[in-house]
XYZ file of C-alpha atoms in Angstrom:
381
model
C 31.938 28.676 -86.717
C 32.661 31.517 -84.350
C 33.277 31.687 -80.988
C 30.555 34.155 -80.411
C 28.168 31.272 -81.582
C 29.370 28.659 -79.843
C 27.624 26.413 -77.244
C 30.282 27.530 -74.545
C 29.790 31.180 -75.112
C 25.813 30.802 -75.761
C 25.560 29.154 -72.261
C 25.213 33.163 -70.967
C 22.362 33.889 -73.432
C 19.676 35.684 -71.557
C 17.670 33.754 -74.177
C 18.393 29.868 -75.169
C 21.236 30.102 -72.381
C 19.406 28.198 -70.116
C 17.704 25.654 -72.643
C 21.591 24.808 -73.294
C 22.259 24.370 -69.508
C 19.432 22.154 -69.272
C 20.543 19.759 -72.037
C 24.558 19.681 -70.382
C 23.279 19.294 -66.732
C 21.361 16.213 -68.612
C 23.888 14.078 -70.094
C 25.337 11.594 -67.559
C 28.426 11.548 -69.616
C 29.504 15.204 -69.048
C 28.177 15.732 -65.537
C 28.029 12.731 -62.877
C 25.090 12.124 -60.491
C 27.378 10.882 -57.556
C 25.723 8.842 -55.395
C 24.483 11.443 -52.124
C 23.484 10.801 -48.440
C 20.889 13.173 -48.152
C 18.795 11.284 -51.241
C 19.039 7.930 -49.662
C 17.221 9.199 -46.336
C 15.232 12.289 -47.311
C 12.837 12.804 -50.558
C 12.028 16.263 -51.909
C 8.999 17.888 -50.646
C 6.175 17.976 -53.199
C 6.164 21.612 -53.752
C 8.422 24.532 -53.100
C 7.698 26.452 -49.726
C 6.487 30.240 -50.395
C 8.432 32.994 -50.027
C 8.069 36.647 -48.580
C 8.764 39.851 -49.945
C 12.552 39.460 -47.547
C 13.264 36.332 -49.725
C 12.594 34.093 -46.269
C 10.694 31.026 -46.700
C 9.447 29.711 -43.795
C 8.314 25.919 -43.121
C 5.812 24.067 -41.041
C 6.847 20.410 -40.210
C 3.671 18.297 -38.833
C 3.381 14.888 -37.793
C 0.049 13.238 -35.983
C 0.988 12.314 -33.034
C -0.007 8.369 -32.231
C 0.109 7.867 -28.170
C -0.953 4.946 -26.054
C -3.992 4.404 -24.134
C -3.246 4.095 -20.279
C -5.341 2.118 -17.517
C -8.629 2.861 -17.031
C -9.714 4.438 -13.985
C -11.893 2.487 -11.854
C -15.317 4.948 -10.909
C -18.860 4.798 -8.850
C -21.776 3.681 -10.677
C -23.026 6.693 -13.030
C -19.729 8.420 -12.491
C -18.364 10.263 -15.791
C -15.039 10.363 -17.335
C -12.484 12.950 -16.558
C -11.045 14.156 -19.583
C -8.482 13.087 -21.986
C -5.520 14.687 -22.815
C -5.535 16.017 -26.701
C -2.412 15.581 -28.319
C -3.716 16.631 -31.611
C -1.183 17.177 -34.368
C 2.303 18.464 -33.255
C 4.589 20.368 -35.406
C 7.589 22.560 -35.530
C 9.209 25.476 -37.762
C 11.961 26.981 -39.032
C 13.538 29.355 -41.801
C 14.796 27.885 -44.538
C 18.137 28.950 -45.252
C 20.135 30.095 -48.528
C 23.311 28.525 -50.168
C 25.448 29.485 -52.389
C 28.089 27.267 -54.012
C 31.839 29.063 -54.520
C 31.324 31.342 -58.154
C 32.966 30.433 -61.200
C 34.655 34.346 -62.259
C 36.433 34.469 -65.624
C 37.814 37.691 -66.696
C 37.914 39.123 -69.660
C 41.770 38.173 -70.468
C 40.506 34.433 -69.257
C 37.839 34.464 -71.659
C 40.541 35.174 -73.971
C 42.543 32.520 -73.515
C 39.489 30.138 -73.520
C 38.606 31.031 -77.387
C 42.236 30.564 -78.102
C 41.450 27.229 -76.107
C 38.364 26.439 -77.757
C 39.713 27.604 -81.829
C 42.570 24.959 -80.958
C 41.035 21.978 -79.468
C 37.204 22.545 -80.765
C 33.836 23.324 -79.090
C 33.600 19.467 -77.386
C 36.511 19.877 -75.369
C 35.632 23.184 -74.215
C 32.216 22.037 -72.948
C 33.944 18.978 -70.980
C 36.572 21.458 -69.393
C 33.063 23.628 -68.805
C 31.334 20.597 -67.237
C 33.905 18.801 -65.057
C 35.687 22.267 -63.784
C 32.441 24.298 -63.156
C 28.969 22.440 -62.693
C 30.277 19.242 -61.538
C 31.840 20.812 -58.408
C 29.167 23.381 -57.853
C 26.781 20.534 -58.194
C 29.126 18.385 -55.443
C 29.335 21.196 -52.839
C 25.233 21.577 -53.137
C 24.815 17.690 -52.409
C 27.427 17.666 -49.925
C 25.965 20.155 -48.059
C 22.683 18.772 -47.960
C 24.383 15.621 -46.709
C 25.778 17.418 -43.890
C 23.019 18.630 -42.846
C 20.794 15.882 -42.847
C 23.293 13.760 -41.066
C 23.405 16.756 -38.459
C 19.683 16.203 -38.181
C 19.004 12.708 -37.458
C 22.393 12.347 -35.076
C 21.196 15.553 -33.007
C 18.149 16.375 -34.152
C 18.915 19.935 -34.876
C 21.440 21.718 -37.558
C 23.925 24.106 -36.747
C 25.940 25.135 -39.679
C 29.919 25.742 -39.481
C 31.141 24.891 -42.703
C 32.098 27.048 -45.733
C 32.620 30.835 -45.324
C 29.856 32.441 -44.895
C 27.347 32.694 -42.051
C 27.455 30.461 -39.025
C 25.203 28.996 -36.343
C 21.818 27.303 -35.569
C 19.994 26.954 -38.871
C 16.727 24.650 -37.498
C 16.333 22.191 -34.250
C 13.546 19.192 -34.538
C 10.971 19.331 -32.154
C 11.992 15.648 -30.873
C 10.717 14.533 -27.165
C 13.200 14.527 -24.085
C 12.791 11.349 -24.154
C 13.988 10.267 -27.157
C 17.220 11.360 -26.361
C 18.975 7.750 -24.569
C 22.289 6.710 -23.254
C 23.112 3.184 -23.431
C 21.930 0.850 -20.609
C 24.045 0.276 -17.435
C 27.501 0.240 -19.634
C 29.012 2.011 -22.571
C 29.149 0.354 -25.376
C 32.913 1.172 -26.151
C 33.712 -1.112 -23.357
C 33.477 -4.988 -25.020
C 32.025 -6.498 -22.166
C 28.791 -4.292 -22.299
C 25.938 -6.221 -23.439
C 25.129 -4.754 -26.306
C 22.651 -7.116 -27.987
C 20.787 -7.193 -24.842
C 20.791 -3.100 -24.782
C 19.820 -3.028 -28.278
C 16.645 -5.351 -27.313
C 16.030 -3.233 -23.811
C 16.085 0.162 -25.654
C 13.743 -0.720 -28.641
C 10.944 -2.396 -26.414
C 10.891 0.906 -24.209
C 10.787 3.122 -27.210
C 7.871 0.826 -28.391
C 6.060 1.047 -25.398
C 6.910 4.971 -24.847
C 5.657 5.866 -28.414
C 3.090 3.454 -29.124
C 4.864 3.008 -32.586
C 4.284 -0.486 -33.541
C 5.285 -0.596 -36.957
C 8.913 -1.729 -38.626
C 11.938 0.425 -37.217
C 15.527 0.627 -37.947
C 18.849 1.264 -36.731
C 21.030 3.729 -38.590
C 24.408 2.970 -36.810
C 27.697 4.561 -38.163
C 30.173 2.249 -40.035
C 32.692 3.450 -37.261
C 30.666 2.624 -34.232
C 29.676 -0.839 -36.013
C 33.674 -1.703 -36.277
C 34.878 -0.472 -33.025
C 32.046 -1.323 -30.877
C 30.070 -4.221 -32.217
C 33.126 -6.498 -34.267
C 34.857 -6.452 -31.062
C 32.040 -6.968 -28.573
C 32.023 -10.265 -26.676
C 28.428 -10.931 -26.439
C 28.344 -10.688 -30.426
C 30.583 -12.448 -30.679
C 29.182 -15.230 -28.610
C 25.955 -14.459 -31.067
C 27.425 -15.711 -34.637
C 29.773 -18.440 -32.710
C 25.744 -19.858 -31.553
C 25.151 -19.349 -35.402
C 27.698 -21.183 -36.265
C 26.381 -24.149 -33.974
C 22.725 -23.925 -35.423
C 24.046 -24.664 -38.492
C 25.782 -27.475 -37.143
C 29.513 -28.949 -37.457
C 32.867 -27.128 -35.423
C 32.322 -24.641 -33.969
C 36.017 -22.489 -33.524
C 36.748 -19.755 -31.278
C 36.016 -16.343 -32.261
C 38.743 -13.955 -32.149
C 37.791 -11.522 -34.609
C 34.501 -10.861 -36.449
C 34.161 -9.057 -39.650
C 31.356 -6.262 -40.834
C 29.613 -9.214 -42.709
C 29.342 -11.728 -39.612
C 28.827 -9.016 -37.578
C 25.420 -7.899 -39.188
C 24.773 -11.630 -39.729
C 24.820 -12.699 -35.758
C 22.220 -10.002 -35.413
C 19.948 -10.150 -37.960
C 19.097 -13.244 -36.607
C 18.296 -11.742 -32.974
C 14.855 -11.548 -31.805
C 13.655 -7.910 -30.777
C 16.316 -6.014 -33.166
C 14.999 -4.184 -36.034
C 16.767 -3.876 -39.133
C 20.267 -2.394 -39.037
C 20.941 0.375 -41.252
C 25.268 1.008 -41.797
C 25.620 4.915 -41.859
C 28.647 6.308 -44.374
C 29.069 9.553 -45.096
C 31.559 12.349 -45.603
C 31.977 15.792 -46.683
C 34.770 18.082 -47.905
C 35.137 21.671 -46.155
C 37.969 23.639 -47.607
C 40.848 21.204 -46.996
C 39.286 19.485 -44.279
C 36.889 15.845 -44.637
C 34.852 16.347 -41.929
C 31.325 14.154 -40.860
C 27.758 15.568 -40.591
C 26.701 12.647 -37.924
C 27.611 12.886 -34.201
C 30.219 10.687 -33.023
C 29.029 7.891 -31.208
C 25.158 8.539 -31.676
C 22.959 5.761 -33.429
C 19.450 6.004 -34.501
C 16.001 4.329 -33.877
C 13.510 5.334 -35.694
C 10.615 4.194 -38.176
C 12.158 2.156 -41.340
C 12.131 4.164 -44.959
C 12.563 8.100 -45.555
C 13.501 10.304 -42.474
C 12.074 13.283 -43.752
C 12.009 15.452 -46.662
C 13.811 18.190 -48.049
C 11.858 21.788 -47.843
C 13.009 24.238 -50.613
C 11.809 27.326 -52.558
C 13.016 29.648 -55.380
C 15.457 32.231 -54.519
C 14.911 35.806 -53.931
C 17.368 36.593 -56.827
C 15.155 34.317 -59.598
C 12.081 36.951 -58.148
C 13.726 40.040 -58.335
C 16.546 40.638 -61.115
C 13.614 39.548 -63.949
C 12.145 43.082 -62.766
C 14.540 45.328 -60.836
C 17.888 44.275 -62.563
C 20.340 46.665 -63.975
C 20.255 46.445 -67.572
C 24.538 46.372 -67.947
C 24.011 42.645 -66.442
C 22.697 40.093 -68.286
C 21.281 36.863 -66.336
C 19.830 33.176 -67.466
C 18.539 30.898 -64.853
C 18.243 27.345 -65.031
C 16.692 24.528 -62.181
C 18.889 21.785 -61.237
C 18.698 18.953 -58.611
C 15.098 18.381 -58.954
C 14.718 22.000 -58.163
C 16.255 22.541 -55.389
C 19.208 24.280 -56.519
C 19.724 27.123 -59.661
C 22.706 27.973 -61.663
C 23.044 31.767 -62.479
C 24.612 32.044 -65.014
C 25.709 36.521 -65.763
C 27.891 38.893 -67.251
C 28.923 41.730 -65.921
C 30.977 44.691 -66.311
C 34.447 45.484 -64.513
C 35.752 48.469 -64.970
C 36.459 48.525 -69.039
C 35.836 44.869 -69.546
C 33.601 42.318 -69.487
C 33.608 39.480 -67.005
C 31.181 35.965 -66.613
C 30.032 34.646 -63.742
C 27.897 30.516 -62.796
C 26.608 30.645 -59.541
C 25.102 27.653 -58.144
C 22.145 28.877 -55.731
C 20.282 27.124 -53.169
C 17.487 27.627 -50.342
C 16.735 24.139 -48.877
C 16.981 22.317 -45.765
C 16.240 18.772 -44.551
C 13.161 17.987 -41.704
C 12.263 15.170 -39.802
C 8.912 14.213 -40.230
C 8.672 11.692 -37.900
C 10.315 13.729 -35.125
C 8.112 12.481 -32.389
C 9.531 8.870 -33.353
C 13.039 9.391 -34.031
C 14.809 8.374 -31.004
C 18.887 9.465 -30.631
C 21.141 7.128 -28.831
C 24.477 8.490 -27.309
C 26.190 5.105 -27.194
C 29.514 6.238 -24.725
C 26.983 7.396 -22.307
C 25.416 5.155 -19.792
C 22.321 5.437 -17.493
C-alpha cells in the first residue's frame, strides 16, 4: 500500500475526503465526546439561520410574553373599559458570530516525516496520532467556547467575548427585564449570618408574582458559591440539624456541613425550587478561566435555557464557486452541524502544504429571557 492511498493522506481528497472524516469523527474510540456545558443547558436550534451575501447571519429570539392580570377598576353603571396594555410577543436580535479553532499547518518536510512515520508504524497509528493531536482539540476548543459563552449568558445575560486571539467585544446582550436583575435581600450572602434560606424563599415568591410564571423553576448556583456561602451558613445549618431531629434520635452540633447535606437541608424547604450545582471551566491559552459571573446565581424556568443559533459558513458558500483552482478543499459537518472541518492544500512557495480548520458560526440565546432572573449574591438591597 502507498502512502498516496492511504486513509491519512486521502482525508484531503476533494472527493471521498470528507466521507473518511465522517466515519473518524464517528468512532468514539478515536475521538471522545467529552462531556460539555453548553449541551446540558442549551439544545440546537432546529434549523440553521440564513445567511447574506456578507456571510452574516442574523437571528430573531422570541418568547410570548405571559403577564398578570391587575385589579379591576371600579366604574359607573354603563361605563366602558379603558384599554389594556398589549404585550404581544417580545423578542430580541443579534449577529451571529464566526469561530475558528487554531489550524493544523503541516509543511511539506512535515508531511515527510509523517510517511516515514506512517511506512514504520502503519496506517492505524497514524490515524490515532491524526485523531487525538488534530480533531480532538479542534473539537475541544469549539465546545469550550460554546461553554463560555453560554455561561456568559445566563450569569449576565449578555456575551462579550475576550478569549482567544482574534476579535474582541460585545458579541449579543438578552433582552432580559430590569427587573430581573436582584441583589440579595437586606444582607450578603458571603456573610454566614445572612438568612439565606429565607432570601431564597423572599426572592422566588416576588419573581413569581412579578412574572406571573407559575410553573417549576430552578436555581443554577455555582459549585463555588454553594461551598463558601451555603456549607458555612448558619441558618442552613440550623436547616439539616432540624432534619436530623425529624428523623428522630441525637441530634449533634453542626460544625461543618458537606455539599451532600447541604443540598439535602434544602430540598426539603418549602418555597425553594430545585437547585441546580453549576461547574464549568474553560482553557484560554495558558489560562483556566470561567464563563459564569462570580457570585451570580440563577432563577429561572426548570429544563433547557435556550438554544444554540447556527448557520453554514461563508467559506462552505463561496470556495465551491469562486475558489482558486491551486487549492484543493473537502468539507465535512461536525457537532450536529454546528461546526465544519476544512480540510485544504495549498501551495507555498515550491511546495505543498495541508491545512484542518475547524470552523464555526454559532451562538447561544435565551429563550426564556423575560423569565430568567440574575441574582448578584454579594450585593444587598
Amino acid at each position: 500500500m502507498k502512502f498516496e492511498t492511504s486513509i491519512i493522506n486521502q482525508i484531503y481528497n476533494p472527493n471521498g475526503g470528507s466521507k473518511i472524516m465522517l466515519e473518524l469523527l464517528s468512532n468514539p474510540a478515536l475521538v471522545k465526546r467529552n462531556p460539555t456545558f453548553w449541551a446540558k443547558y442549551f439544545k440546537i436550534d432546529n434549523q440553521p439561520t440564513p445567511t447574506d451575501a456578507s456571510g452574516e447571519a442574523a437571528f430573531v429570539a422570541h418568547l410570548r410574553e405571559i403577564s398578570v392580570g391587575s385589579l379591576m377598576d371600579m366604574r359607573a353603571p354603563l361605563a366602558e373599559s379603558l384599554p389594556m396594555d398589549k404585550a404581544g410577543e417580545r423578542t430580541y436580535t443579534g449577529t451571529i458570530p464566526n469561530w475558528i479553532a487554531k489550524g493544523w499547518h503541516e509543511t511539506a518536510t512535515e508531511r515527510y516525516t509523517r510517511e516515514q512515520t506512517w511506512q514504520e508504524l502503519g496506517e492505524q497509528d497514524a490515524i490515532i496520532r491524526f485523531a487525538q493531536d488534530v480533531l480532538q482539540i479542534q473539537l475541544d476548543s469549539a465546545n469550550q467556547t460554546l461553554s463560555h459563552m453560554a455561561a456568559r449568558l445566563m450569569s449576565t445575560g449578555q456575551i462579550v467575548y475576550n478569549g482567544g486571539q482574534g476579535i474582541k467585544g460585545g458579541v449579543l446582550k438578552a433582552d432580559i427585564p430590569t427587573d430581573n436583575f436582584m441583589k440579595a435581600k437586606g444582607t450578603a450572602w458571603n456573610d454566614p449570618s445572612a438568612k439565606i434560606i429565607t432570601q431564597m424563599q423572599q426572592l422566588e415568591e416576588e419573581y413569581r408574582t412579578r412574572t406571573g410564571f407559575d410553573g417549576a423553576l430552578v436555581w443554577d448556583i455555582p459549585t463555588q458559591v454553594f461551598n463558601a456561602y451555603f456549607l458555612t451558613n448558619a441558618e442552613v445549618k440550623e436547616a439539616y440539624r432540624y432534619l436530623l431531629s425529624v428523623k428522630g434520635g441525637n441530634v449533634p452540633e453542626i460544625t461543618f456541613l458537606t455539599r451532600e447535606m447541604g443540598l439535602e437541608a434544602l430540598s426539603q424547604m418549602t418555597g425553594i425550587s430545585t437547585i441546580q450545582l453549576v461547574e464549568e471551566k474553560q482553557k484560554d491559552g495558558a489560562s483556566i478561566v470561567s464563563g459564569w459571573e462570580n457570585n451570580k446565581v440563577v432563577l429561572r424556568p426548570a429544563g433547557l435555557a435556550g438554544v444554540i443559533k447556527y448557520a453554514t459558513t461563508l467559506d462552505e458558500k463561496v470556495f465551491p464557486k469562486y475558489g482558486s483552482k491551486q487549492i484543493t478543499r473537502n468539507f465535512t459537518k461536525t457537532l450536529g452541524g454546528l461546526a465544519t472541518f476544512m480540510n485544504s492544500v495549498h501551495d507555498n512557495g515550491n511546495f505543498k502544504e495541508w491545512h484542518t480548520d475547524l470552523l464555526m458560526c454559532a451562538v447561544p440565546v435565551l429563550n426564556q429571557f423575560t423569565h430568567h432572573a440574575i441574582i448578584s449574591v454579594n450585593e444587598a438591597e
